[in-house]
Amino acid sequence: QRLCTLRGCCWSPQSDTNVPWCFFSSNHGYRVDGGLRKTQEGFQATLTRLSSPSLFGNGINTVLLTAEYQTQNRFRFKVS
């Protein structure tokens, strides 16, 4: 059975202990607009906030995600 709160968090107990019981539905958070743009080091994407309730007050409507593959064992991402 799945129960969702007013803020969008859904609760669904699972028998597998590796699966989180609390999660956000796919209509919560941000969406990628215009696809991923490759850069020399990784990629960039413009993210637009979905019209779902925010957990932390006023959300930012548009953000830029920049990602870099710095080494074989290090991935850097920046949200601005």
mmCIF file of C-alpha atoms in Angstrom:
data_model
loop_
_atom_site.group_PDB
_atom_site.id
_atom_site.type_symbol
_atom_site.label_atom_id
_atom_site.label_comp_id
_atom_site.label_asym_id
_atom_site.label_seq_id
_atom_site.Cartn_x
_atom_site.Cartn_y
_atom_site.Cartn_z
ATOM 1 C CA GLN A 1 0.000 0.000 0.000
ATOM 2 C CA ARG A 2 1.271 3.496 -0.903
ATOM 3 C CA LEU A 3 0.456 6.649 1.070
ATOM 4 C CA CYS A 4 1.563 10.141 -0.046
ATOM 5 C CA THR A 5 1.738 13.198 2.179
ATOM 6 C CA LEU A 6 0.696 16.748 1.247
ATOM 7 C CA ARG A 7 4.336 17.664 0.617
ATOM 8 C CA GLY A 8 4.715 14.873 -1.927
ATOM 9 C CA CYS A 9 6.654 12.263 0.040
ATOM 10 C CA CYS A 10 5.243 8.788 -0.596
ATOM 11 C CA TRP A 11 5.486 5.950 1.911
ATOM 12 C CA SER A 12 5.473 2.370 0.643
ATOM 13 C CA PRO A 13 6.906 -0.333 2.958
ATOM 14 C CA GLN A 14 9.055 -2.874 1.072
ATOM 15 C CA SER A 15 10.289 -6.293 2.101
ATOM 16 C CA ASP A 16 13.709 -5.506 0.565
ATOM 17 C CA THR A 17 15.715 -3.496 3.128
ATOM 18 C CA ASN A 18 17.823 -1.930 0.315
ATOM 19 C CA VAL A 19 14.783 -0.098 -1.110
ATOM 20 C CA PRO A 20 13.839 3.226 0.549
ATOM 21 C CA TRP A 21 10.367 3.244 2.035
ATOM 22 C CA CYS A 22 9.932 6.990 1.606
ATOM 23 C CA PHE A 23 10.381 8.558 -1.843
ATOM 24 C CA PHE A 24 9.126 11.375 -4.062
ATOM 25 C CA SER A 25 6.920 10.690 -7.066
ATOM 26 C CA SER A 26 8.147 11.462 -10.581
ATOM 27 C CA ASN A 27 6.102 14.703 -10.723
ATOM 28 C CA HIS A 28 8.192 16.225 -7.901
ATOM 29 C CA GLY A 29 11.390 18.255 -8.251
ATOM 30 C CA TYR A 30 12.872 19.385 -11.590
ATOM 31 C CA ARG A 31 12.774 18.328 -15.249
ATOM 32 C CA VAL A 32 15.526 18.590 -17.868
ATOM 33 C CA ASP A 33 14.670 21.154 -20.552
ATOM 34 C CA GLY A 34 16.307 20.852 -23.959
ATOM 35 C CA GLY A 35 18.206 17.658 -23.183
ATOM 36 C CA LEU A 36 21.803 17.217 -22.062
ATOM 37 C CA ARG A 37 24.494 19.301 -23.745
ATOM 38 C CA LYS A 38 27.911 17.644 -24.013
ATOM 39 C CA THR A 39 30.910 19.643 -22.886
ATOM 40 C CA GLN A 40 34.607 18.834 -23.171
ATOM 41 C CA GLU A 41 34.644 17.605 -19.552
ATOM 42 C CA GLY A 42 31.104 16.142 -19.205
ATOM 43 C CA PHE A 43 27.683 17.726 -19.756
ATOM 44 C CA GLN A 44 25.314 20.575 -18.859
ATOM 45 C CA ALA A 45 21.541 20.672 -18.498
ATOM 46 C CA THR A 46 18.963 23.344 -17.770
ATOM 47 C CA LEU A 47 16.531 22.183 -15.065
ATOM 48 C CA THR A 48 13.065 23.688 -14.607
ATOM 49 C CA ARG A 49 11.167 23.317 -11.332
ATOM 50 C CA LEU A 50 7.939 21.322 -11.486
ATOM 51 C CA SER A 51 4.833 22.813 -9.886
ATOM 52 C CA SER A 52 4.939 20.562 -6.835
ATOM 53 C CA PRO A 53 5.143 21.640 -3.184
ATOM 54 C CA SER A 54 8.626 22.577 -2.001
ATOM 55 C CA LEU A 55 10.088 21.071 1.166
ATOM 56 C CA PHE A 56 12.433 23.971 1.823
ATOM 57 C CA GLY A 57 10.419 27.114 1.098
ATOM 58 C CA ASN A 58 10.539 28.915 -2.220
ATOM 59 C CA GLY A 59 12.269 26.838 -4.883
ATOM 60 C CA ILE A 60 14.376 28.250 -7.707
ATOM 61 C CA ASN A 61 12.494 28.008 -11.001
ATOM 62 C CA THR A 62 15.433 27.476 -13.363
ATOM 63 C CA VAL A 63 18.896 26.110 -12.530
ATOM 64 C CA LEU A 64 21.925 25.016 -14.526
ATOM 65 C CA LEU A 65 23.454 21.603 -13.786
ATOM 66 C CA THR A 66 27.103 21.291 -14.820
ATOM 67 C CA ALA A 67 28.774 17.892 -14.534
ATOM 68 C CA GLU A 68 32.419 16.902 -15.024
ATOM 69 C CA TYR A 69 34.172 13.549 -15.149
ATOM 70 C CA GLN A 70 37.347 14.727 -13.386
ATOM 71 C CA THR A 71 39.058 11.360 -12.931
ATOM 72 C CA GLN A 72 38.072 7.716 -13.276
ATOM 73 C CA ASN A 73 36.943 7.786 -9.613
ATOM 74 C CA ARG A 74 35.673 11.356 -9.261
ATOM 75 C CA PHE A 75 32.513 12.949 -10.685
ATOM 76 C CA ARG A 76 31.836 16.633 -9.905
ATOM 77 C CA PHE A 77 28.485 18.346 -10.289
ATOM 78 C CA LYS A 78 27.488 21.959 -9.705
ATOM 79 C CA VAL A 79 24.002 23.448 -9.491
ATOM 80 C CA SER A 80 23.817 27.197 -10.135
#
